[in-house]
Coordinates of C-alpha atoms in Angstrom, one line a residue:
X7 CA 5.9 8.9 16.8
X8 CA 5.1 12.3 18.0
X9 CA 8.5 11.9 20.5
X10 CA 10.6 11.5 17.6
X11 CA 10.4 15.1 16.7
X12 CA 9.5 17.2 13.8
X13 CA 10.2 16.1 10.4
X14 CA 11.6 12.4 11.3
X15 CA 9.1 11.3 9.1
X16 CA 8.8 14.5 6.4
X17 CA 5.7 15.5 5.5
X18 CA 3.7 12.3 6.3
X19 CA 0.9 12.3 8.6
X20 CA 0.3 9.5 11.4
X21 CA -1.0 7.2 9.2
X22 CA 1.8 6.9 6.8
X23 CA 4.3 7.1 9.1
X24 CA 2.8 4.2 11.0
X25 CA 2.8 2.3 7.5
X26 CA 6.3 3.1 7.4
X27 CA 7.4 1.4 11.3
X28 CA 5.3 -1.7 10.3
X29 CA 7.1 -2.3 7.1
X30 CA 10.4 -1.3 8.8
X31 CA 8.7 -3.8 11.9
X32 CA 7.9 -6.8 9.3
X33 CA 11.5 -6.5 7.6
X34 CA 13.4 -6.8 10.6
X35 CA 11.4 -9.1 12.8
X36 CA 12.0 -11.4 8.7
X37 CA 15.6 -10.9 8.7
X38 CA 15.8 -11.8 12.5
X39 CA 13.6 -14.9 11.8
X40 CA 16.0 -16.2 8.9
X41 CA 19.3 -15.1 10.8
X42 CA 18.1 -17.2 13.7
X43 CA 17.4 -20.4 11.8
X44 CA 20.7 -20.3 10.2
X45 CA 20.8 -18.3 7.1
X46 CA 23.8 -15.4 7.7
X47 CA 23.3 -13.9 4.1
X48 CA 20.0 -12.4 5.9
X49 CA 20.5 -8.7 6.4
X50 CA 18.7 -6.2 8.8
X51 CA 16.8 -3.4 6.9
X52 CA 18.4 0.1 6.9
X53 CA 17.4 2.3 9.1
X54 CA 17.2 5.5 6.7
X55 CA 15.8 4.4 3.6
X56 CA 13.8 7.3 1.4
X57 CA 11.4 6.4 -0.9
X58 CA 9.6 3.3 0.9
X59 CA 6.2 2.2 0.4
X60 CA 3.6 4.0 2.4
X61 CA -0.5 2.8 2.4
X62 CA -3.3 4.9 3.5
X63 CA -6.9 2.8 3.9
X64 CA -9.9 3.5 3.4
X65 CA -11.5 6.9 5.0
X66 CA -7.9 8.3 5.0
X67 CA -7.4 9.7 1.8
X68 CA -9.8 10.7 -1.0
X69 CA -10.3 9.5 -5.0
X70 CA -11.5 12.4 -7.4
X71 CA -11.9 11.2 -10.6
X72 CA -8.2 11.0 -11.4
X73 CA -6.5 12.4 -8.7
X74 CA -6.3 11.2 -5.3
X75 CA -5.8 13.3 -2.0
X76 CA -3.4 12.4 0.6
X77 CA -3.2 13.3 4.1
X78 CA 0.2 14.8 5.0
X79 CA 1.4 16.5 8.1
X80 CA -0.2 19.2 10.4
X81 CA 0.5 22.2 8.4
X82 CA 1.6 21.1 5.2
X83 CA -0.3 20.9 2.4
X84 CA -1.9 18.1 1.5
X85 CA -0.6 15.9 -1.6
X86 CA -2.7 16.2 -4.3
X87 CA -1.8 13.0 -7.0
X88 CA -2.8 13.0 -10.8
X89 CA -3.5 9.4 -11.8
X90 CA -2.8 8.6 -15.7
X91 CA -5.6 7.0 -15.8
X92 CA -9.4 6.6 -13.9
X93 CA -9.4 4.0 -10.7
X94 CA -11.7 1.1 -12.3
X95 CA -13.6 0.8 -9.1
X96 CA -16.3 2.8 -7.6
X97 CA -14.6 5.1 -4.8
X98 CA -16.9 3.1 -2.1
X99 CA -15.3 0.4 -3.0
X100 CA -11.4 1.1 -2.9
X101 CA -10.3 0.0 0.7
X102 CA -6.5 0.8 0.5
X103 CA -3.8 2.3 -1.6
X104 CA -0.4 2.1 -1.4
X105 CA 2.0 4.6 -2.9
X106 CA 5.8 3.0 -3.9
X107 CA 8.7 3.9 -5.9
X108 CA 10.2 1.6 -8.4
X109 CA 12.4 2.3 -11.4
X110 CA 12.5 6.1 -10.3
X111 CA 8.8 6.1 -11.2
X112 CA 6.0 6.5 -8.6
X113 CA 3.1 4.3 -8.7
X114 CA -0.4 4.0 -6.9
X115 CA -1.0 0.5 -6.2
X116 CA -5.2 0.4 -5.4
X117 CA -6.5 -2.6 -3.4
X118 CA -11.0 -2.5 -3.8
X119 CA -13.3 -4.8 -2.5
X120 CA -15.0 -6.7 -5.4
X121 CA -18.3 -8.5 -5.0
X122 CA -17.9 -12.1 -5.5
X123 CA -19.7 -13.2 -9.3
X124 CA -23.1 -15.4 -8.6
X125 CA -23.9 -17.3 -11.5
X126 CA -27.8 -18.5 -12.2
X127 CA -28.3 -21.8 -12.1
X128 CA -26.8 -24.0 -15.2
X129 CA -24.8 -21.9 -16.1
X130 CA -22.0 -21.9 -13.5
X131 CA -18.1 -22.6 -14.8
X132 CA -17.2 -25.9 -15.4
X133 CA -15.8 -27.3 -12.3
X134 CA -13.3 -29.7 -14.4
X135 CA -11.6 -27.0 -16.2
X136 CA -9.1 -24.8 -14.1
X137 CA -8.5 -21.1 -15.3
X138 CA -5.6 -20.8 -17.4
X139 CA -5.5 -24.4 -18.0
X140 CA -7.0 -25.2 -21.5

């Protein structure tokens, strides 16, 4: 990444430009996958596409109450997002987010680890009823 030369990637810093390359990775090594078995609608991903979803885990950005820092570039500022609401998990608990564009709005999709609900004896679910299902 650092071959490529300065500002291939904008502002981002290593870490979200490597989120970039393994989207761009995923999409192609897909499209490949489909075009060999047969389907020829399959296209190959554009090479320069703005405005692609970029993820940062955890320890690479930072959750203030309702902003969240992300790392950019050496020597650039760093991004600095207000959140329209509070993340409903405790900071030690977020593990990734993931910043994406859709309907020319930007959105800040957080992925926390939640501890698994224990339930006291007797009073577990009912195994013969499925969620949703009444």
């Amino acid at each position: 990444m650092a071959a490529s030369g300065p500002g291939t990637f904008g502002e981002l810093d290593s870490v979200g430009a490597r989120s970039v390359l393994r989207r761009f990775s995923d999409a192609w090594f897909a499209a490949a996958k489909r075009r060999s078995a047969g389907d020829l609608s399959a296209r190959f991903p554009r090479r320069r596409r703005g405005l692609v979803p970029v993820r940062w885990y955890h320890g690479t950005f930072t959750l203030d109450d309702r902003r969240v820092r992300i790392p950019t570039a050496k020597g650039s500022p760093p991004l600095w997002v207000r959140l329209a609401r509070k993340v409903p998990y405790p900071a030690e608990q977020v593990r990734s987010i993931t910043l994406l564009c859709e309907g020319g709005r930007l959105f800040l999709d957080v992925t926390a680890e939640v501890p698994v609900a224990v339930y006291p004896p007797g009073e577990e679910p009912d195994p013969g009823r499925v969620a949703g299902v009444d």
